Short mmCIF file of C-alpha atoms in Angstrom, two decimals:
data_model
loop_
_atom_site.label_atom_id
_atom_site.label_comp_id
_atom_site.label_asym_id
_atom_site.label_seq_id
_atom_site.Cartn_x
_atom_site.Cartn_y
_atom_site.Cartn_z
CA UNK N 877 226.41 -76.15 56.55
CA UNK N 878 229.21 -73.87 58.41
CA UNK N 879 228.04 -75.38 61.38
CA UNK N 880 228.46 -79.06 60.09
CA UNK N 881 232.02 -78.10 58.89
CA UNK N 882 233.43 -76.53 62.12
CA UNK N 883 232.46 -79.53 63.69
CA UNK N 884 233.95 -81.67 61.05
CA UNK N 885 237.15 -79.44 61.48
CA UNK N 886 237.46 -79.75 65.47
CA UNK N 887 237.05 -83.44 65.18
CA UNK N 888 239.88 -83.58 62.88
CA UNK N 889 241.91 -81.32 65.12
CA UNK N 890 240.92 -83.78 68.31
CA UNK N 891 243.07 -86.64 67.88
CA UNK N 892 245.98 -84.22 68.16
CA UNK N 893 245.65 -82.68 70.84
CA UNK N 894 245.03 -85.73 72.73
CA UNK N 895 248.18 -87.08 71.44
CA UNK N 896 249.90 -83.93 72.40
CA UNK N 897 249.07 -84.12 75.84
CA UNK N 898 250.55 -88.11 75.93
CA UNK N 899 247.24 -89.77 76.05
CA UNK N 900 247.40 -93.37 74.65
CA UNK N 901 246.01 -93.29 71.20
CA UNK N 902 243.41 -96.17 71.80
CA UNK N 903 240.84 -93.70 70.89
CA UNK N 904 242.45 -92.67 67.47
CA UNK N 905 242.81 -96.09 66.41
CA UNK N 906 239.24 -97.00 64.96
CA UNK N 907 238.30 -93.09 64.37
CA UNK N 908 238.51 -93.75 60.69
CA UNK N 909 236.88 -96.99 60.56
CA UNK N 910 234.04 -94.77 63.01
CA UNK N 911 233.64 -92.73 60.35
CA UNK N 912 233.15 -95.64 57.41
CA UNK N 913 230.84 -97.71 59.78
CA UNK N 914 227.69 -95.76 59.14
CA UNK N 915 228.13 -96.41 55.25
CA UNK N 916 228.88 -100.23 55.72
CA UNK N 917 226.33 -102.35 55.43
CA UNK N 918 225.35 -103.96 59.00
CA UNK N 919 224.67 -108.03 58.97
CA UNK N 920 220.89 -107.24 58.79
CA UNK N 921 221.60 -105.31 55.24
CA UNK N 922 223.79 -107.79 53.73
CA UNK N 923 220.79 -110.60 53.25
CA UNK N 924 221.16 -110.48 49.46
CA UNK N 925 224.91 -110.98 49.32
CA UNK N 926 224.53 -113.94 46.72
CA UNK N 927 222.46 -111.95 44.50
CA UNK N 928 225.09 -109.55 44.09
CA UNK N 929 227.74 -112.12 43.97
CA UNK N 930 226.55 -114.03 40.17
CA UNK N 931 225.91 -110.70 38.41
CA UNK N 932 227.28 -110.96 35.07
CA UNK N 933 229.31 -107.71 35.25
CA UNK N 934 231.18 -109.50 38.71
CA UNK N 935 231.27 -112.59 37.41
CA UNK N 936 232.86 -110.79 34.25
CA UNK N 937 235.76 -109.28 36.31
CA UNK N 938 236.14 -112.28 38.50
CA UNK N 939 237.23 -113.86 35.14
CA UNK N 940 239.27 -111.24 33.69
CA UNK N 941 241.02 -111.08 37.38
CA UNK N 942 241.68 -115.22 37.61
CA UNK N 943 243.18 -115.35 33.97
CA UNK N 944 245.38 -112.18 34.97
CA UNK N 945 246.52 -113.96 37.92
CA UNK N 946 247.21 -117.37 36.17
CA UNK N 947 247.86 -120.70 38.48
CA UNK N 948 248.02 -123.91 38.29
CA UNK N 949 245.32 -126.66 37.49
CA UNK N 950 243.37 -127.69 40.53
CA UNK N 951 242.41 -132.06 41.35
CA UNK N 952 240.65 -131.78 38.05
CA UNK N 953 243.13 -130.82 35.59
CA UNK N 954 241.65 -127.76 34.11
CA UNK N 955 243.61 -124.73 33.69
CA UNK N 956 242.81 -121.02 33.43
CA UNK N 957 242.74 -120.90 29.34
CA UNK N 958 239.53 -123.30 29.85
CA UNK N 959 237.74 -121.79 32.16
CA UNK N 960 235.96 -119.13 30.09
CA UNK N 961 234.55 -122.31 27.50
CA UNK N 962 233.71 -124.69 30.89
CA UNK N 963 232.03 -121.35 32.33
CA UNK N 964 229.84 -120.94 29.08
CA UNK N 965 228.09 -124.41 29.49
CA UNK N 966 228.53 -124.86 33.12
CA UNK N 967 227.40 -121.20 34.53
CA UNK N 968 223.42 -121.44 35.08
CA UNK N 969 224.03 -124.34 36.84
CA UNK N 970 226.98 -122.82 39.13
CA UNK N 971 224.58 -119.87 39.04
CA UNK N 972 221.76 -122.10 40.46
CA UNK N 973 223.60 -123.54 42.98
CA UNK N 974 224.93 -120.76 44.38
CA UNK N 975 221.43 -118.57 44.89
CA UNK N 976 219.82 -121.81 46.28
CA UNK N 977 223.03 -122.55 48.75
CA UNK N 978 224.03 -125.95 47.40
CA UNK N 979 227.31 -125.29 45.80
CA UNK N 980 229.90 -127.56 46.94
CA UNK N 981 233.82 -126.93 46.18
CA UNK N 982 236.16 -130.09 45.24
CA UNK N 983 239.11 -130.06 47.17
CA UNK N 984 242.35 -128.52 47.00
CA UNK N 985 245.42 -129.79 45.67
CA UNK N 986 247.94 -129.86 48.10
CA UNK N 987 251.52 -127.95 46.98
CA UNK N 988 254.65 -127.70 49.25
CA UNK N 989 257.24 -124.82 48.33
CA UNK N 990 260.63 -124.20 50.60
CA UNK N 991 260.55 -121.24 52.38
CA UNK N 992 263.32 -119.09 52.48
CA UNK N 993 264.03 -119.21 56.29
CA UNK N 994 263.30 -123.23 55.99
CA UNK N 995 260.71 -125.84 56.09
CA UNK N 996 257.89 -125.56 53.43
CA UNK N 997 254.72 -123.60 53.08
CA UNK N 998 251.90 -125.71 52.69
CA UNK N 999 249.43 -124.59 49.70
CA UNK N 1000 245.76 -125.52 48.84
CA UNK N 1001 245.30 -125.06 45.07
CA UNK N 1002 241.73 -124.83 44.12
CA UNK N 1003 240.21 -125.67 40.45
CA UNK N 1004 239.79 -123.10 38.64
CA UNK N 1005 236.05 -123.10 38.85
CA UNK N 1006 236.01 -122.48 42.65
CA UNK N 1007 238.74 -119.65 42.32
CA UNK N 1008 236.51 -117.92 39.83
CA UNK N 1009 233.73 -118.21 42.61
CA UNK N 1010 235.91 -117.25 45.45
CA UNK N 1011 237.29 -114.49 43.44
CA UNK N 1012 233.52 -113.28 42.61
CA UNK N 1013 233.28 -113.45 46.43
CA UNK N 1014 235.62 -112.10 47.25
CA UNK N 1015 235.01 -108.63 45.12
CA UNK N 1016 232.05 -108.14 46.85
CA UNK N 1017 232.78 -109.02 50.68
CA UNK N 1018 235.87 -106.72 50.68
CA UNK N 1019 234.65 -103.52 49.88
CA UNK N 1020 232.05 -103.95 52.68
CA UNK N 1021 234.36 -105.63 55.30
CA UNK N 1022 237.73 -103.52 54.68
CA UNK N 1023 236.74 -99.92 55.42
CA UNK N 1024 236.03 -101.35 59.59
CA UNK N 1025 239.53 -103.09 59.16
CA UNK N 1026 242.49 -101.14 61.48
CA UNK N 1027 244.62 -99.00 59.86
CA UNK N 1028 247.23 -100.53 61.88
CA UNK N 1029 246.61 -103.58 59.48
CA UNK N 1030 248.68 -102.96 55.98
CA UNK N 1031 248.31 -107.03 54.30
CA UNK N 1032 246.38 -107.97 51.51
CA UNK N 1033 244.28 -104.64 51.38
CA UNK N 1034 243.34 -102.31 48.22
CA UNK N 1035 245.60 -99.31 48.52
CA UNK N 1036 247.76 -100.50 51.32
CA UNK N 1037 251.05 -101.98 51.01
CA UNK N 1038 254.38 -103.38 52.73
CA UNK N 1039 256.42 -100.35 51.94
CA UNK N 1040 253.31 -98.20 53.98
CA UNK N 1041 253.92 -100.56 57.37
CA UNK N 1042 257.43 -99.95 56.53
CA UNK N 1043 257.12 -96.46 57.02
CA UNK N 1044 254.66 -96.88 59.56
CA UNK N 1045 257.23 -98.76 61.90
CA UNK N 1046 259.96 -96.02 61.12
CA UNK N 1047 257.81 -93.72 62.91
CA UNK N 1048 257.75 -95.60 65.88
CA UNK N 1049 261.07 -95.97 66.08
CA UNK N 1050 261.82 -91.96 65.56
CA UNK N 1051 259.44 -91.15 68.33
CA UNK N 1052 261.55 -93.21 70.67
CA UNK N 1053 259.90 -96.80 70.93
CA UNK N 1054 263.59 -98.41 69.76
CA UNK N 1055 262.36 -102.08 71.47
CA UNK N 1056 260.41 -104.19 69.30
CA UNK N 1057 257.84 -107.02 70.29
CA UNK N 1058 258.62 -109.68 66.83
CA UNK N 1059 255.65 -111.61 67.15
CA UNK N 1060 255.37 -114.62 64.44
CA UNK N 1061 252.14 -116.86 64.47
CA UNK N 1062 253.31 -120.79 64.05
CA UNK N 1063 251.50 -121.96 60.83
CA UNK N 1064 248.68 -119.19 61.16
CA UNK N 1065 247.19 -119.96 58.08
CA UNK N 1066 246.91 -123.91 58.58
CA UNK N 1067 245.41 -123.36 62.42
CA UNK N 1068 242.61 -120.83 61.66
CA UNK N 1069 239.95 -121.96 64.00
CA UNK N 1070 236.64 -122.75 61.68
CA UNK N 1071 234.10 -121.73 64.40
CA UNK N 1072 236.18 -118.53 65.22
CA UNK N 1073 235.89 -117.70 61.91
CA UNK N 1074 232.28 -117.83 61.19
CA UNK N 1075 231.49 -116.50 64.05
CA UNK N 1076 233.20 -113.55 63.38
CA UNK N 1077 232.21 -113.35 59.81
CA UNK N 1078 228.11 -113.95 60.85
CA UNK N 1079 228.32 -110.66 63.17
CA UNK N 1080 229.34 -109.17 59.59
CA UNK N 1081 227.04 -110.61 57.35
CA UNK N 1082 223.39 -111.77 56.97
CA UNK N 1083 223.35 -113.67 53.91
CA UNK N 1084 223.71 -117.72 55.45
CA UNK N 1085 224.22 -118.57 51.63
CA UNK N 1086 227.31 -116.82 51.92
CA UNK N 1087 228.50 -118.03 55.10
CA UNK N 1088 227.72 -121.81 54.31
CA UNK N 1089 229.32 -121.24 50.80
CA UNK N 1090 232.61 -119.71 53.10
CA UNK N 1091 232.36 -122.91 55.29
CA UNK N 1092 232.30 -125.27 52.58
CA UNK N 1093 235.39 -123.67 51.13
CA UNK N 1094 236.77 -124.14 54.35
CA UNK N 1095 235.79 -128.04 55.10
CA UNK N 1096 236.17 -128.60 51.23
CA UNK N 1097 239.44 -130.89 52.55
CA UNK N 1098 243.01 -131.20 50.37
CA UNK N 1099 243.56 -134.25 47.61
CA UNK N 1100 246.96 -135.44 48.72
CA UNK N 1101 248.32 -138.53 46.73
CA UNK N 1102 245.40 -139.21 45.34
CA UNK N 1103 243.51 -139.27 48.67
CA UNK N 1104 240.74 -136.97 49.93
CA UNK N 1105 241.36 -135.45 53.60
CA UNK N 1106 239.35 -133.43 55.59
CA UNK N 1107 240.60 -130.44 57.10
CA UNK N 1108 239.21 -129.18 60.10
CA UNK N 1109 240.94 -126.11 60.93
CA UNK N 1110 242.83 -123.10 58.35
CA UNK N 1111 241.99 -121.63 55.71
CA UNK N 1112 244.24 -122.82 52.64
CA UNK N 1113 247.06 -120.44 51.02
CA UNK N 1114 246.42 -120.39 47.22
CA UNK N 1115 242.91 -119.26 46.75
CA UNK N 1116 241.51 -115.58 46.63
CA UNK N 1117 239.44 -115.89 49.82
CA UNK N 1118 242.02 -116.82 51.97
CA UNK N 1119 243.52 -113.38 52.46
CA UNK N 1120 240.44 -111.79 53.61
CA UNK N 1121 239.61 -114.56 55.73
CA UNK N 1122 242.58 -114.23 57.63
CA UNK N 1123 242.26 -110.17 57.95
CA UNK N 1124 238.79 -110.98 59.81
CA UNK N 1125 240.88 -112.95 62.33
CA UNK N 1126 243.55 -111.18 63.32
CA UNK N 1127 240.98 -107.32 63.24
CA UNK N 1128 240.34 -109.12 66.75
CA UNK N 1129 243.79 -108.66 67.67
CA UNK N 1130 243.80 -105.51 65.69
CA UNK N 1131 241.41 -104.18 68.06
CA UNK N 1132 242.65 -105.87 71.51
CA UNK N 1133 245.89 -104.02 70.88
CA UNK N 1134 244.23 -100.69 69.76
CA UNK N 1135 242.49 -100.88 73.02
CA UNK N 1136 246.02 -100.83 75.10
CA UNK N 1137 246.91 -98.28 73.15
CA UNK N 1138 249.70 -100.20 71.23
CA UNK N 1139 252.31 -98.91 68.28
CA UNK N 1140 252.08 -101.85 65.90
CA UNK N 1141 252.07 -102.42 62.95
CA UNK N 1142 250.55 -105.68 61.03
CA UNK N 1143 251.10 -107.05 58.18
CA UNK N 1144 249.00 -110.29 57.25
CA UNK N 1145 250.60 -112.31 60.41
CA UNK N 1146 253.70 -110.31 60.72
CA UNK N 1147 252.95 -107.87 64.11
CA UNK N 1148 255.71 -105.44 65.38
CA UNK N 1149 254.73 -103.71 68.82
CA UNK N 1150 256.95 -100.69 69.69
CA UNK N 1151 258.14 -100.34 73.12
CA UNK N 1152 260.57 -98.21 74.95
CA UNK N 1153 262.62 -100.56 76.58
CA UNK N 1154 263.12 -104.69 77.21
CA UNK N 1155 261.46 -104.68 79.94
CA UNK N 1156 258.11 -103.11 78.92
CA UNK N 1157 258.76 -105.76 75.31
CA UNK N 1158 258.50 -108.58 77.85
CA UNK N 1159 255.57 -107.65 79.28
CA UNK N 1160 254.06 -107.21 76.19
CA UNK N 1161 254.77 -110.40 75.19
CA UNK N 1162 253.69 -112.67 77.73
CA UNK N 1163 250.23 -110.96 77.64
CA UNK N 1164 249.72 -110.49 73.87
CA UNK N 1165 250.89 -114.23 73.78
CA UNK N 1166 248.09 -115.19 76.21
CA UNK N 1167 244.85 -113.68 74.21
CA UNK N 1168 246.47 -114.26 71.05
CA UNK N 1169 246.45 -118.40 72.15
CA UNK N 1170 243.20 -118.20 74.45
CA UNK N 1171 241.18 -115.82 72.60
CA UNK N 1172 241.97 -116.76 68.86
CA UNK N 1173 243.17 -120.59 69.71
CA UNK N 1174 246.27 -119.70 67.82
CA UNK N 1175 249.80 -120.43 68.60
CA UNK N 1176 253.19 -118.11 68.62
CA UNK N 1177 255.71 -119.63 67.72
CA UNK N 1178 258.41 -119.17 70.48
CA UNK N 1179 261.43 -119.13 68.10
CA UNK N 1180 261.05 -116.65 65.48
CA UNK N 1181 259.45 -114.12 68.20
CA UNK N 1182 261.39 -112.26 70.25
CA UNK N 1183 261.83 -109.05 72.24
CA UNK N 1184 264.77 -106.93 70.56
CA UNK N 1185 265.93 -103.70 69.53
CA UNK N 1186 265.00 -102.39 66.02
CA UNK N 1187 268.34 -102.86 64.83
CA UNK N 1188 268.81 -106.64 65.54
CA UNK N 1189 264.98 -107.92 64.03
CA UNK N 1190 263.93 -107.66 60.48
CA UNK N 1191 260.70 -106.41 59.45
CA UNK N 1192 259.02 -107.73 55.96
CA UNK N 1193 262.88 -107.55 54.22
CA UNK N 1194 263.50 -104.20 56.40
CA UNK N 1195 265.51 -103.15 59.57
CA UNK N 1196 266.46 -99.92 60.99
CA UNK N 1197 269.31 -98.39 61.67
CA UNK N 1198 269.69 -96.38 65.40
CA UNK N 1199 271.26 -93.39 66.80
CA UNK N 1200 270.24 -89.50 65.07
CA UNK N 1201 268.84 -90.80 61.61
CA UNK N 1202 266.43 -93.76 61.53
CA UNK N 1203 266.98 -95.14 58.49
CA UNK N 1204 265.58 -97.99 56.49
CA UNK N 1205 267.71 -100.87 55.64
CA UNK N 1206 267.98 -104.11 53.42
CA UNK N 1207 267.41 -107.01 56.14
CA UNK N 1208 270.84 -109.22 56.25
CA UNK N 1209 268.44 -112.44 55.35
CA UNK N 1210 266.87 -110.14 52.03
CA UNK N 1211 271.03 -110.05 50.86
CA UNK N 1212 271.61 -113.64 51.56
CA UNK N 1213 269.16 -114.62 49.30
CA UNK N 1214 269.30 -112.14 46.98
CA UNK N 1215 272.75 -113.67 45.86
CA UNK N 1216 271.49 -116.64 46.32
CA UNK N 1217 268.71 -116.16 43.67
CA UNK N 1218 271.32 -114.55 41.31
CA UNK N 1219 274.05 -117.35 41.41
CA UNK N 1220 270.69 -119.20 40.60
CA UNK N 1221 269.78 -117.21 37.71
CA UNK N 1222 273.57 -117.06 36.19
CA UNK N 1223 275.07 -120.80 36.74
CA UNK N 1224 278.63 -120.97 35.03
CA UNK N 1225 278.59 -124.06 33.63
CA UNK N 1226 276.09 -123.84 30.38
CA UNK N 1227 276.47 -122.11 27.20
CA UNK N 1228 273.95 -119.61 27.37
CA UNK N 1229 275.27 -116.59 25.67
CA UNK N 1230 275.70 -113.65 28.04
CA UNK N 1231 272.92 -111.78 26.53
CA UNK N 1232 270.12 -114.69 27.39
CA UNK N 1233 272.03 -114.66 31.00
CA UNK N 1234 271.09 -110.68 31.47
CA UNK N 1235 267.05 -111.33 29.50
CA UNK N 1236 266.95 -114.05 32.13
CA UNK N 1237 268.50 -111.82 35.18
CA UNK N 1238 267.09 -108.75 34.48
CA UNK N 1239 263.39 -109.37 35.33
CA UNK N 1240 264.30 -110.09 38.81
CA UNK N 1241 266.43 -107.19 39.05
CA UNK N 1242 263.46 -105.58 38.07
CA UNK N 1243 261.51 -106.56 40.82
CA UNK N 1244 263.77 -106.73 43.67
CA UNK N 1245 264.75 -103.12 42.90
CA UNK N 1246 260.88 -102.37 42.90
CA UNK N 1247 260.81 -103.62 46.44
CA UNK N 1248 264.01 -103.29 48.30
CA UNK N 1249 264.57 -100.01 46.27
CA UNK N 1250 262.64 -98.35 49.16
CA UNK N 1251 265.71 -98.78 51.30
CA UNK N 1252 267.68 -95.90 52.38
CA UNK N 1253 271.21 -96.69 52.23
CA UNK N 1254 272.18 -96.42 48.71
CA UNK N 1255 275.54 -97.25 49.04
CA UNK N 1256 274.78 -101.07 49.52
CA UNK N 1257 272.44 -101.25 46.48
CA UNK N 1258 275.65 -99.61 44.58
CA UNK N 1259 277.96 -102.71 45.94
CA UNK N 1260 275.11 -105.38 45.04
CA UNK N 1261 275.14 -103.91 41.31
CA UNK N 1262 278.85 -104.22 41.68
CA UNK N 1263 278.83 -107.92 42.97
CA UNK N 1264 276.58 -108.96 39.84
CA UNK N 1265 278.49 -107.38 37.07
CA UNK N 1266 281.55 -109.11 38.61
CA UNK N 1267 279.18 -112.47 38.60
CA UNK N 1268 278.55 -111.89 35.18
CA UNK N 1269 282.43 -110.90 34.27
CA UNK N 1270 283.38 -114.29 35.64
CA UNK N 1271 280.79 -115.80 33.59
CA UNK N 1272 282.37 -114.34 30.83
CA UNK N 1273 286.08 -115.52 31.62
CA UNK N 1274 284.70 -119.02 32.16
CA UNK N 1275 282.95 -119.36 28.85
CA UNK N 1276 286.30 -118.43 26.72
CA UNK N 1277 287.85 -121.48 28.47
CA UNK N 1278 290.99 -121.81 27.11
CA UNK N 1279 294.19 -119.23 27.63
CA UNK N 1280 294.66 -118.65 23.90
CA UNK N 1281 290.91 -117.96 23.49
CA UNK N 1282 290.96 -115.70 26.71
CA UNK N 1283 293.85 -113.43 25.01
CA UNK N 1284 292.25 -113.30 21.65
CA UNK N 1285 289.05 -112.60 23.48
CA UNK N 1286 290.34 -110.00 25.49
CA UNK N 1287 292.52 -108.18 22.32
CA UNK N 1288 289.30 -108.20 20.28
CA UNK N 1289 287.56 -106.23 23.18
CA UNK N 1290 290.67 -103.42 22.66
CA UNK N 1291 292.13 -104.84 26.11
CA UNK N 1292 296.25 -103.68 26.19
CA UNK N 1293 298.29 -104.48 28.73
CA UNK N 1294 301.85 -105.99 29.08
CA UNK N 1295 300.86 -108.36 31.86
CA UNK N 1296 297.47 -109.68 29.29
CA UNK N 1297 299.64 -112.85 28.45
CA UNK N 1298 300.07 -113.67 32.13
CA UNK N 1299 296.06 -112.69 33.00
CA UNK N 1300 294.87 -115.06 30.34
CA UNK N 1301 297.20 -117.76 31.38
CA UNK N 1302 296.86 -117.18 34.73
CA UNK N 1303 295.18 -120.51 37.44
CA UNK N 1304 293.17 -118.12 39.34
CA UNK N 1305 289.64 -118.88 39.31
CA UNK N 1306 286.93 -117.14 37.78
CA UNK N 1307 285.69 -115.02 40.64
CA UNK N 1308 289.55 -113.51 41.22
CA UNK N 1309 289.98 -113.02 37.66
CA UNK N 1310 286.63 -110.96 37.36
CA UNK N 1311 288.01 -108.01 39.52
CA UNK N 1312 290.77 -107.15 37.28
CA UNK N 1313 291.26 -104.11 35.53
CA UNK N 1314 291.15 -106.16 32.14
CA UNK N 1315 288.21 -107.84 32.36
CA UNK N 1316 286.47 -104.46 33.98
CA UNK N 1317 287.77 -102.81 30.04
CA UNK N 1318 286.78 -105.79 28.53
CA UNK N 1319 282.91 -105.60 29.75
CA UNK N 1320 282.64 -102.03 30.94
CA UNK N 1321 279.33 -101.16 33.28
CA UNK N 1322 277.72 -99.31 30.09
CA UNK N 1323 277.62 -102.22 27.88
CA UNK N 1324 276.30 -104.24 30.36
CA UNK N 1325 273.65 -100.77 30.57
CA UNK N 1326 273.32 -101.30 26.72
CA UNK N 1327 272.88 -104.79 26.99
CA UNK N 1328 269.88 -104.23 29.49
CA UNK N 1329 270.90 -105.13 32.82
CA UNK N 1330 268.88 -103.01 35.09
CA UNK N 1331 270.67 -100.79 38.11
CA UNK N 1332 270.24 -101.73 41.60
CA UNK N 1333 270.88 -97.56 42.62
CA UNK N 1334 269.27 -95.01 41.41
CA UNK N 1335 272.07 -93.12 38.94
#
């Protein structure tokens, strides 16, 4: 046993040194998933897949986890409150189906939503019935497939998140690779090669129930208006699978760049590669281009990737500052629309009393904060709390409409002031009106704290 744990110790220490001595860290990059390999199952031990797939405890959870998660009604109009009863009269048949490798899925309904940089992001909404099987799936492919995943690879994995590749990149960038490689894959998710795909997934798994049930969620085609169409390539955003599915992909990239001995960092189809300088970014480029487009048969898409410094690309919300502190900061695109939302969320013209306005505001606060909280420049979360209690001053002024109203309004809210005559007559708009000293007494930050509004900075 002392033995065993010297040996366990040096390997440990190993990586280390190597790195010490400047060695590219190809041969750190897949030590961990080394190390999980021998207790994931090879293709040859993975023949009863299905079997474990309709047990009643993961079916159990796979329901529990679909109502949680909520969605809209696929082609057939069910929604997630009926599954459970359609499940209790339709499950040995589902059941059947799925141990004897018959199951067929209907097709998706096809949803557009705008993206925030433009254009729309094409959706595939399954029925309910085939999320709750690609959800019981799904719970038992992933804990066999993600422990040989990259660590490099942050999206859509248990215990691995955006704020972790975050962090990841930072380090890059403090060890001296300031040049980034912005690579963005056109429409990755609608051009997932099908053969690629289950070719990949076969050297993974020996159960051909589950890889024919995988296909025919793949080839199950999209209902738009009305008609059936077959789709022949991509694997459709909206149902649990997906994710996964895409992770297999892109572990071959994962691994070509591992074996040049790459800084990256991906997340889902987002992949950063640190350099030192342009030149060495352009290389980089051109060649990751080629394999990614030869060896995956998927396309970059030449004009949201680019070879820049830190400071000038955004990474999942996030850029970086330069110079002696490396710092984390709120991406200039992540502002835009934050306003955007809030103007959204706080429209002057209804009646809504200020109260439902905050209810309505604060979730989102909520979960912005939650996100681009993990931003290190609090001074610019202290001005974006400023900039929404002056929206919601405004707000204010424009609901009491009328000058006699504004002056009564502001008295009653123990506003003095010889020029309050002139403020509540005053033609200045809304906007100008909510930076005054008045209207700061007459809705002070800590009743907007005691009405609820949550705080962008930490206090």
């Amino acid at each position: 046993m002392t033995g065993m744990r010297q040996k366990r110790q040096i390997q440990q220490k190993l990586p280390l040194v190597m790195e010490c001595k400047g060695e590219a860290p190809k041969s750190m990059e897949r030590a961990e998933s080394d190390t999980t390999e021998s207790s994931t199952e090879s293709p040859a031990g993975t023949k009863r897949l299905m079997e474990a797939t309709v047990e009643p405890r993961n079916q159990t959870e796979a329901l529990k986890r679909v109502r949680k998660n909520r969605g809209g009604a696929g082609i057939d109009g069910m929604t997630v409150s009926e599954l459970e009863d359609h499940m209790r009269t339709s499950w040995p048949d589902i059941r059947q189906q799925l141990l004897e490798g018959t199951y067929r899925p209907q097709p998706v309904r096809r949803v557009e939503i705008p993206k925030p940089s433009g254009g729309v992001r094409k959706l595939g909404i399954p029925t309910v019935a085939d999320r709750l099987v690609q959800q019981m799936l799904l719970q038992i492919l992933q804990p066999r497939l993600d422990p040989t995943f990259s660590k490099h690879s942050y999206g859509f994995r248990p215990g691995r998140s955006a704020h972790q590749a975050i962090a990841r990149a930072q380090e890059y960038i403090r060890e001296g690779y300031e040049w980034v490689v912005d690579m963005d894959l056109e429409k990755f998710f609608d051009q997932v090669n099908h053969d690629i795909l289950m070719s990949l997934l076969a050297k993974r798994i020996g159960d051909n129930r589950v890889l024919r049930l995988v296909r025919a969620f793949l080839k199950a085609g999209v209902m738009v208006d009305g008609i059936a169409c077959s789709t022949e390539e991509g694997t459709p955003q909206g149902g649990p699978l997906s994710p996964l599915l895409s992770n297999i992909v892109l572990d071959v990239l994962d691994m070509e760049l591992e074996r040049r001995g790459h800084r990256y960092v991906r997340y889902a189809d987002d992949c950063n590669i640190y350099v030192r300088s342009e030149r060495a970014g352009q290389r980089v480029m051109a060649s990751v281009t080629r394999f990614i487009e030869r060896k995956l048969k998927l396309r970059v898409n030449p004009l949201k990737s680019a070879v820049g410094r830190v400071s000038q690309r955004k990474f999942l919300g996030f850029s970086f500052s330069t110079g002696k502190q490396i710092k984390r900061r709120i991406s200039p695109q992540a502002k835009k629309r934050f306003k955007a939302n809030v103007r959204e969320l706080t429209p002057r013209a209804t009646g809504r009393s200020l109260d439902s306005v905050i209810r309505g505001l604060s979730a989102y606060l909520r979960g912005w904060k939650s996100y681009y909280g993990f931003c290190e420049t609090p001074s610019v979360l202290r001005n974006m709390d400023s900039w929404v209690r002056r929206r919601l001053r405004s707000i204010l002024w424009k609901q009491w409409k009328t000058p006699k109203n504004r002056l009564r309004e502001l008295r009653r809210r123990g506003v003095y002031s010889p020029a309050l005559t002139r403020i509540a007559k005053s033609s200045k708009g809304p906007w100008r009106i909510s930076a005054t000293e008045a209207m700061h007494s007459a809705l002070p930050t800590k009743t907007l704290d005691a009405l609820g509004l949550p705080r962008l900075a930490t206090q």
